[in-house]
Amino acid sequence: MYSGYDDTICAPATIPGTGAITIIRVSGPKALEIADKVVSCRQGASAAGPAGDIAGDTAGNRTCSSGTIASAPGYTIRFGTIYDEKKKPLDDVLVSIFRAPHSYTGEDSAEISCHASKYIADTIMQMLIAAGARTAEPGEFTRRAFVNGKMDLAQAEAVADLIASQNAAAHRVAVNQLKGGFSRELKKMRDKMLHIVSLMELELDFSDEDVQFADRDELDSLLKSTIRHISTLLESFRLGNVIKNGVPVAIVGATNTGKSTLLNALLGEERAIVSDIHGTTRDTVEETMNIGGVLFRFIDTAGIRDTDETIERIGIERSWKKFHEASVILAMIDVTRAEDEVAASVNSILDQVDLKNQHLIFILNKCDLIEGTAAEKNGASDTAGSEADSGYGTEFGHGSMANKNVNIKNYIVSLIEEHHIRVYGRFPWDSDDASHSERPVPGRKARQCDATSGNNAEIISISAKTGQGLDVLKSALACSRRDLLADSDTTLITNARHYEALSNARDALVRVRKGLSDALPSDLLSQDIREALYHIGTIVGEISTDEVLGNIFRNFCIGK
């Protein structure tokens, strides 16, 4: 075992005062010796140990011939008491013993489990430091695990992602990377290129004889497949970043359509300011929420309208920026407004949305103001309802209040149809599959076709104020990104550092392919291959510097 460290570190691995137990980790060459100076193990009171060390006293209790931590074998636990400086008992503790190299860090390690009092944890830390340890730096336990060969750099970074995972999808991606699948892919790729470049550099020793050890066709084939594989990994970054940081959901629409009310209703708290005054929201407000195992990042935006007010115009510009960056668009429509206002809102959204890459949900808000009785909400017809009762105009036809809601949906579907004919030259439900030939039912997905049609829209009626329809909306959101929950071992890039390194590696390999076609000499080709090898090596840590390691591990929590 190699270790670049000759000192011993300690830190709480859990947050004191937040549970019943706090664990304090100690790792390094003197970890067990230092633990013995702090913990007085009771003679004959071992919680576990080899059978040869255990005997029975006259009362039939399990006893141990040696109660010290330093003499205990690995994977055992000692029970003891910690006394303060006045020799008074501070706490009874359990000490888990791990011997090198069979520990997380690859060093001798001890984990002291005490009661989760901040006073107790702080006192134990002071005693460990007085006994010869020092406080660990952020991520230093994992950094030592990397230095000691317990994991590569990509796996070490996955540890931080695993700790930070807030949903099932992020957890799955982090676990897959921690298992080493991504690293194995890169190392296999790197070994093949290293073999080729070694043969090319060997040719330089025989330059006078004009021989080729590296098959150029084999090299071109390898370069082609490697570039294609790296490109696939790079393309996965968008999905991986969404999983790690949350699916960006932009809540957009005209002023006073209920965007802030919807955000508050989804979160169950008053996060955004709600007011009848137009233009209240001047900047974006972001909050995350786990729905169906996927983390969604909701972005409440400024109301979109024509205005001469400088600050509000800046807010509207930011709204459109967030709109284009989002994966899901919640387009708020106030169903109590006139037909021309609804048409303007719908068309402005359709003109900006990218339906091949963004999921669009039209939210028909304030449906409680045009829906009457419970029977109507359940779909029953009530011809007694009148426009005077509903307080709604005649733009969407006569009849019951429930029918008006359906008419609004039909109208928006017709606007979506017109948009698709104009942009894609086809109806959104057109498909070679006969099962997809029906016109969409209002209130359900307008998408009744394959993804190539470019349609990715649906319509949902809600009342953000009363909460009506929110469960339907949450289900629609979960379904919109159900691909994130697919049980797959597919490698995804979630780390910006990895993305940059792979981009640089691909650029270098593209230059090599061009150099091959231009018949450049071996030394110039091998230089670019070496550059690609360097960038790939930085991901798994085969090539690293203290500066790079410092940047990575300083983002870890202390104690990990």
XYZ file of C-alpha atoms in Angstrom:
560
model
C 0.000 0.000 0.000
C 1.252 3.434 -0.959
C 0.186 6.500 0.929
C 1.276 10.040 0.341
C 0.257 10.967 3.875
C 2.144 10.506 7.142
C -0.304 12.303 9.437
C -3.642 11.317 10.930
C -6.887 13.207 10.309
C -10.253 13.339 12.044
C -13.668 14.867 11.371
C -17.359 14.243 12.070
C -18.853 12.118 9.284
C -22.359 13.123 10.338
C -23.818 16.440 11.467
C -23.889 16.675 15.275
C -27.227 17.469 16.825
C -29.359 16.297 13.871
C -30.008 12.708 14.941
C -29.413 10.200 17.698
C -25.821 9.282 16.808
C -22.796 11.180 15.507
C -19.882 9.356 13.860
C -16.377 10.802 14.041
C -13.870 9.377 11.582
C -10.164 9.006 12.280
C -7.768 7.885 9.521
C -4.012 7.675 9.161
C -0.960 5.733 10.355
C -1.646 6.518 14.028
C -5.457 6.411 13.888
C -5.858 3.422 16.227
C -3.171 4.605 18.617
C -4.776 8.060 18.884
C -8.228 6.525 19.375
C -6.820 4.536 22.300
C -5.648 7.767 23.932
C -9.185 9.139 23.814
C -11.371 6.072 24.377
C -10.977 3.834 27.407
C -12.119 0.429 26.245
C -13.495 -1.649 29.071
C -11.553 -4.807 29.709
C -13.707 -7.716 28.657
C -16.354 -5.532 27.056
C -15.721 -6.016 23.359
C -18.773 -5.855 21.145
C -17.143 -8.249 18.687
C -13.874 -10.023 18.119
C -12.282 -13.285 17.021
C -13.344 -16.361 18.902
C -9.838 -16.887 20.215
C -9.960 -13.560 22.092
C -13.304 -14.150 23.749
C -13.813 -15.920 27.051
C -16.494 -15.929 29.731
C -16.368 -14.519 33.228
C -18.101 -16.036 36.247
C -21.300 -14.200 35.372
C -21.296 -15.593 31.859
C -20.514 -12.258 30.158
C -18.423 -12.111 26.998
C -14.937 -10.890 27.859
C -11.879 -9.922 25.835
C -8.269 -10.554 26.794
C -7.181 -7.232 25.306
C -9.481 -4.248 25.336
C -7.316 -1.777 23.366
C -8.319 -0.476 19.976
C -4.788 -0.809 18.602
C -4.780 -4.556 19.345
C -8.192 -5.200 17.799
C -8.498 -6.900 14.407
C -10.205 -5.149 11.510
C -13.964 -5.214 11.059
C -14.547 -5.353 14.817
C -16.160 -2.961 17.286
C -14.938 -1.939 20.726
C -17.161 -0.525 23.474
C -15.664 2.098 25.719
C -16.022 5.334 27.636
C -14.556 8.762 26.949
C -13.575 10.792 30.004
C -13.146 14.560 29.948
C -10.141 16.448 31.304
C -11.600 16.248 34.808
C -11.757 12.452 34.499
C -15.537 12.538 34.458
C -17.423 10.363 31.941
C -18.272 12.295 28.784
C -20.033 9.541 26.850
C -20.152 5.812 26.201
C -19.107 5.074 22.627
C -18.634 2.319 20.081
C -15.436 2.294 18.022
C -15.432 0.528 14.632
C -11.943 -0.615 13.598
C -10.709 -0.876 9.985
C -7.164 -1.970 9.187
C -5.205 -0.985 6.084
C -5.693 -1.607 3.252
C -9.246 -2.802 3.967
C -10.798 0.562 4.772
C -12.417 3.399 2.859
C -9.172 5.388 2.746
C -6.845 2.398 2.506
C -5.311 3.434 5.840
C -5.841 2.314 9.434
C -9.148 3.901 10.418
C -11.506 4.148 13.371
C -15.052 5.465 13.517
C -16.257 6.641 16.922
C -20.044 6.485 17.346
C -21.206 8.808 20.143
C -24.450 10.502 21.076
C -25.339 13.334 18.706
C -24.684 16.198 21.086
C -22.690 19.013 19.537
C -20.939 19.484 22.862
C -19.921 15.806 22.973
C -18.759 15.784 19.332
C -16.771 19.022 19.728
C -15.119 17.756 22.902
C -14.121 14.450 21.296
C -12.672 16.348 18.314
C -10.604 18.521 20.682
C -9.329 15.440 22.471
C -8.379 13.711 19.194
C -6.481 16.803 18.049
C -4.695 17.014 21.430
C -3.748 13.335 21.032
C -1.993 13.978 17.695
C -4.599 14.132 14.938
C -5.581 17.156 12.884
C -8.910 18.267 11.441
C -9.510 16.857 7.970
C -9.837 19.186 5.014
C -12.959 19.019 2.817
C -12.986 15.715 0.942
C -9.670 14.576 2.424
C -10.882 11.083 3.340
C -11.970 10.498 -0.272
C -8.776 12.117 -1.571
C -6.736 9.655 0.471
C -8.861 6.834 -0.931
C -7.923 8.062 -4.424
C -4.224 8.428 -3.610
C -4.169 4.937 -2.081
C -5.779 3.388 -5.153
C -9.135 2.573 -3.576
C -10.911 4.395 -6.412
C -10.063 6.494 -9.453
C -10.806 10.187 -9.774
C -14.099 9.766 -11.638
C -15.328 7.404 -8.915
C -14.188 9.846 -6.227
C -16.241 12.608 -7.855
C -19.197 10.209 -7.984
C -19.047 10.023 -4.179
C -19.889 13.733 -4.001
C -22.686 13.262 -6.538
C -24.078 10.348 -4.532
C -24.157 12.437 -1.355
C -25.814 15.324 -3.207
C -28.388 13.163 -5.049
C -31.928 14.314 -4.284
C -33.914 11.923 -6.465
C -33.918 8.376 -7.805
C -32.512 9.324 -11.212
C -29.524 11.257 -9.798
C -28.869 8.433 -7.337
C -28.829 5.847 -10.143
C -26.390 7.856 -12.274
C -24.035 8.423 -9.313
C -24.106 4.731 -8.328
C -23.350 3.656 -11.904
C -20.329 5.965 -12.008
C -19.211 4.903 -8.540
C -19.240 1.263 -9.673
C -16.612 2.212 -12.256
C -18.508 1.665 -15.512
C -17.577 5.087 -16.891
C -13.945 4.647 -15.864
C -13.710 1.239 -17.521
C -15.041 2.674 -20.777
C -12.437 5.446 -20.743
C -9.544 3.181 -19.754
C -10.395 0.675 -22.484
C -10.546 3.507 -25.013
C -7.276 4.953 -23.737
C -5.427 1.609 -23.798
C -6.291 1.073 -27.475
C -5.041 4.522 -28.433
C -1.934 4.122 -26.293
C -1.098 0.900 -28.149
C -1.438 2.644 -31.509
C 0.585 5.705 -30.552
C 3.359 3.492 -29.142
C 3.673 1.747 -32.499
C 3.703 5.091 -34.308
C 6.437 6.435 -32.075
C 8.401 3.227 -32.626
C 8.371 4.041 -36.329
C 10.419 7.152 -35.580
C 13.333 4.936 -34.540
C 13.264 3.389 -38.007
C 12.589 6.543 -39.984
C 15.481 5.830 -42.371
C 13.948 2.466 -43.309
C 10.470 3.875 -44.081
C 8.532 1.190 -42.195
C 5.070 1.337 -40.617
C 4.259 -0.656 -37.508
C 0.871 0.966 -36.951
C -1.771 -0.042 -39.468
C -3.227 3.244 -40.772
C -6.577 1.665 -41.682
C -6.837 0.181 -38.195
C -5.965 3.565 -36.723
C -8.607 5.344 -38.791
C -11.226 2.781 -37.787
C -10.274 3.175 -34.114
C -10.367 6.946 -34.379
C -13.774 6.863 -36.037
C -15.321 4.599 -33.384
C -13.660 6.528 -30.535
C -14.861 9.902 -31.822
C -18.354 8.478 -32.217
C -18.302 7.086 -28.664
C -17.002 10.340 -27.182
C -19.668 12.269 -29.109
C -22.349 10.037 -27.594
C -20.981 10.737 -24.122
C -20.919 14.470 -24.818
C -24.508 14.387 -26.038
C -25.505 12.705 -22.777
C -24.302 15.721 -20.776
C -27.532 17.618 -21.297
C -29.557 14.739 -19.886
C -27.012 14.084 -17.152
C -26.983 17.727 -16.133
C -30.782 17.730 -15.995
C -30.750 14.679 -13.732
C -28.112 16.165 -11.448
C -29.448 19.728 -11.161
C -33.152 19.202 -11.844
C -35.350 19.365 -14.939
C -35.712 23.079 -15.744
C -39.429 23.966 -15.923
C -40.242 27.523 -17.014
C -43.606 28.902 -15.894
C -44.409 31.542 -18.522
C -47.363 33.609 -19.674
C -48.946 37.013 -19.616
C -49.161 39.085 -16.440
C -51.662 37.998 -13.778
C -52.333 34.578 -15.267
C -51.414 32.868 -11.971
C -47.765 31.899 -12.508
C -46.618 32.810 -8.989
C -49.764 31.276 -7.492
C -48.992 28.024 -9.315
C -45.413 27.974 -8.032
C -46.619 28.504 -4.472
C -49.294 25.808 -4.887
C -46.790 23.260 -6.201
C -44.304 23.973 -3.403
C -46.958 24.226 -0.698
C -45.501 27.484 0.600
C -45.584 31.219 -0.145
C -42.367 31.356 -2.152
C -43.307 33.988 -4.736
C -45.152 37.280 -4.216
C -48.742 37.175 -5.470
C -50.543 40.415 -6.312
C -53.377 41.696 -8.514
C -50.986 44.395 -9.741
C -49.653 43.640 -13.235
C -45.882 43.187 -13.479
C -45.309 42.251 -9.821
C -42.704 39.606 -10.724
C -39.657 41.427 -12.117
C -37.076 38.650 -11.903
C -37.016 34.868 -12.017
C -37.708 32.845 -8.869
C -36.401 29.270 -8.767
C -37.228 26.339 -6.477
C -36.817 22.564 -6.780
C -39.300 19.779 -6.087
C -39.145 15.988 -6.340
C -42.027 14.561 -8.369
C -42.199 10.849 -9.057
C -38.517 10.326 -8.314
C -37.340 13.128 -10.637
C -36.069 16.512 -9.443
C -37.804 19.435 -11.176
C -36.454 22.982 -11.015
C -39.407 25.356 -11.346
C -38.686 28.861 -12.636
C -41.331 31.530 -12.099
C -40.807 34.260 -14.687
C -41.917 37.844 -15.218
C -45.250 38.272 -16.990
C -44.862 38.741 -20.742
C -46.413 41.912 -22.119
C -45.511 45.112 -23.977
C -44.163 47.678 -21.547
C -42.010 50.791 -21.501
C -40.919 50.238 -17.888
C -37.157 49.572 -18.014
C -36.846 47.137 -15.082
C -39.868 45.130 -16.177
C -38.496 44.854 -19.736
C -35.264 43.408 -18.359
C -37.330 40.871 -16.402
C -39.256 39.911 -19.553
C -35.992 39.425 -21.468
C -34.844 37.071 -18.715
C -38.182 35.250 -18.964
C -37.580 34.442 -22.622
C -34.000 33.380 -21.840
C -35.248 30.908 -19.215
C -37.949 29.834 -21.663
C -35.384 28.745 -24.254
C -33.190 27.011 -21.649
C -36.053 24.978 -20.135
C -36.841 21.342 -20.879
C -40.499 21.761 -19.930
C -42.676 24.821 -20.549
C -45.741 25.498 -18.417
C -47.614 28.074 -20.503
C -50.165 29.787 -18.269
C -53.439 30.811 -19.936
C -56.101 32.774 -18.037
C -59.352 31.220 -19.274
C -61.391 34.219 -18.120
C -59.817 36.482 -20.715
C -61.061 37.330 -24.182
C -60.418 35.142 -27.227
C -57.944 37.561 -28.821
C -55.865 37.662 -25.610
C -55.846 33.851 -25.377
C -54.873 33.578 -29.057
C -52.062 36.102 -28.624
C -50.659 34.231 -25.601
C -50.866 30.809 -27.270
C -49.323 31.980 -30.541
C -46.487 33.835 -28.788
C -45.578 30.622 -26.967
C -45.849 28.442 -30.097
C -43.641 30.869 -32.032
C -40.849 30.508 -29.452
C -41.052 26.860 -28.344
C -38.918 24.072 -29.816
C -41.363 21.177 -29.776
C -38.728 18.656 -30.805
C -36.667 19.315 -27.678
C -39.086 20.959 -25.244
C -42.234 19.570 -23.649
C -45.044 22.120 -23.726
C -47.987 22.037 -21.316
C -50.678 24.674 -21.723
C -52.113 25.385 -18.276
C -55.698 26.645 -18.462
C -55.801 28.412 -15.129
C -58.787 29.772 -13.164
C -61.001 26.949 -14.410
C -62.916 27.249 -11.125
C -64.299 30.568 -12.377
C -65.945 29.028 -15.439
C -66.815 25.615 -14.056
C -69.921 25.484 -11.927
C -71.350 22.529 -10.091
C -69.592 19.356 -9.079
C -71.603 17.560 -11.773
C -70.096 19.848 -14.400
C -66.582 19.223 -13.066
C -67.223 15.523 -13.464
C -68.181 16.035 -17.079
C -71.994 16.106 -16.739
C -73.902 18.532 -18.931
C -75.806 21.366 -17.329
C -77.596 23.366 -19.980
C -79.000 25.658 -17.340
C -75.633 27.359 -16.989
C -75.594 30.748 -18.653
C -72.983 33.250 -19.718
C -74.340 35.672 -17.183
C -73.808 33.097 -14.441
C -70.253 32.400 -15.518
C -69.224 35.986 -16.034
C -67.509 34.876 -19.222
C -67.912 36.266 -22.723
C -69.345 34.587 -25.803
C -66.067 34.101 -27.671
C -65.908 30.350 -27.034
C -69.588 29.549 -27.731
C -72.785 29.184 -25.784
C -73.955 26.498 -23.375
C -72.927 25.291 -19.954
C -69.870 26.501 -18.089
C -68.304 23.031 -18.436
C -68.821 23.246 -22.193
C -67.051 26.591 -22.276
C -63.982 24.951 -20.754
C -64.049 22.302 -23.486
C -64.488 24.985 -26.136
C -61.415 26.823 -24.909
C -59.397 23.619 -25.100
C -60.684 22.927 -28.614
C -59.704 26.434 -29.631
C -56.144 26.008 -28.335
C -55.901 22.618 -30.061
C -56.874 24.342 -33.323
C -54.097 26.911 -32.791
C -51.624 24.061 -32.219
C -52.862 22.430 -35.445
C -52.330 25.643 -37.409
C -48.844 25.976 -35.937
C -47.908 22.429 -36.971
C -49.226 22.803 -40.485
C -47.257 26.045 -40.828
C -44.001 24.721 -39.307
C -44.009 20.989 -40.028
C -46.414 20.740 -42.956
C -48.634 18.204 -41.221
C -51.258 17.845 -38.527
C -49.757 17.030 -35.109
C -51.538 13.680 -34.975
C -50.669 12.550 -38.536
C -48.767 9.273 -38.506
C -48.237 6.187 -40.597
C -49.578 4.267 -37.620
C -53.362 4.035 -37.926
C -53.693 3.932 -34.153
C -52.376 7.504 -34.055
C -54.793 8.955 -36.572
C -57.406 10.316 -34.202
C -57.741 13.987 -33.351
C -56.532 14.728 -29.791
C -59.149 14.845 -27.069
C -59.246 18.267 -25.368
C -57.679 18.164 -21.924
C -55.474 15.223 -22.837
C -52.233 15.141 -24.758
C -52.410 16.930 -28.082
C -49.535 14.685 -29.123
C -50.934 11.609 -30.867
C -47.990 10.916 -33.119
C -44.352 9.964 -33.328
C -41.714 12.379 -32.074
C -40.573 13.260 -35.600
C -43.693 15.343 -36.103
C -42.234 17.879 -33.693
C -45.322 17.930 -31.506
C -44.797 17.578 -27.788
C -47.725 19.456 -26.264
C -50.663 18.857 -23.985
C -53.425 20.883 -22.315
C -54.433 20.712 -18.644
C -57.120 22.666 -16.785
C -56.331 23.720 -13.227
C -57.118 26.209 -10.539
C -53.860 27.281 -8.952
C -55.863 29.057 -6.258
C -57.973 26.054 -5.141
C -55.516 23.310 -6.100
C -57.903 21.704 -8.583
C -56.028 19.770 -11.275
C -52.596 19.967 -9.590
C -52.396 16.168 -9.244
C -53.037 15.845 -12.974
C -50.304 18.399 -13.662
C -47.812 16.591 -11.420
C -48.561 13.296 -13.165
C -48.050 14.961 -16.541
C -44.704 16.380 -15.390
C -43.548 12.986 -14.119
C -44.580 11.338 -17.407
C -42.882 14.038 -19.465
C -39.478 12.901 -18.177
C -40.112 9.268 -17.347
C -37.031 8.504 -19.459
C -34.973 9.800 -16.526
C -36.210 6.911 -14.390
C -35.386 4.189 -16.911
C -33.531 1.357 -15.205
C -30.445 1.522 -17.368
C -26.694 1.284 -16.901
C -26.137 3.723 -19.769
C -23.261 6.046 -18.958
C -24.227 9.694 -18.610
C -21.909 12.672 -18.231
C -22.965 14.861 -15.306
C -19.678 16.631 -14.557
C -18.649 19.816 -16.395
C -14.959 18.935 -15.934
C -15.487 15.596 -17.668
C -17.418 17.297 -20.465
C -14.591 19.765 -21.111
C -11.935 17.037 -21.087
C -13.889 14.845 -23.506
C -14.515 17.827 -25.815
C -10.791 18.554 -25.938
C -10.021 14.865 -26.538
C -12.502 14.683 -29.412
C -11.049 17.825 -31.023
C -7.571 16.295 -30.886
C -8.757 13.016 -32.437
C -10.589 14.881 -35.209
C -7.257 16.548 -36.037
C -5.597 13.135 -36.146
C -8.153 11.846 -38.683
C -7.605 14.913 -40.836
C -3.866 14.418 -40.520
C -4.231 10.832 -41.699
C -6.141 11.926 -44.782
C -3.463 14.561 -45.451
C -0.688 11.935 -44.984
C 1.018 13.855 -42.192
C 4.138 12.242 -40.653
C 3.848 9.955 -37.625
C 5.380 12.400 -35.157
C 2.698 15.022 -35.818
C -0.089 12.453 -35.609
C 1.228 10.974 -32.375
C 1.417 14.434 -30.804
C -2.338 14.929 -31.226
C -3.065 11.384 -30.026
C -0.957 12.066 -26.940
C -3.022 15.199 -26.322
C -6.230 13.148 -26.480
C -4.730 10.586 -24.097
C -3.831 13.383 -21.711
C -7.370 14.777 -21.595
C -8.932 11.341 -21.077
C -6.356 10.581 -18.398
C -7.334 13.690 -16.438
C -10.847 12.303 -15.986
C -9.856 9.079 -14.233
C -6.844 10.640 -12.491
C -4.062 8.873 -14.364
C -2.842 12.395 -15.069
C -3.525 14.914 -12.340
C -1.988 17.827 -10.474
C -2.362 19.060 -6.937
C -4.208 22.099 -8.299
C -6.771 19.918 -10.105
C -7.216 17.656 -7.073
C -7.581 20.681 -4.822
C -10.319 22.132 -7.043
C -12.197 18.826 -7.031
C -12.039 17.892 -3.366
C -12.598 21.340 -1.904
C -16.211 20.991 -3.061
C -16.696 17.937 -0.838
C -18.105 18.158 2.652
C -15.729 17.825 5.601
C -15.784 14.264 6.891
C -16.087 12.634 3.474
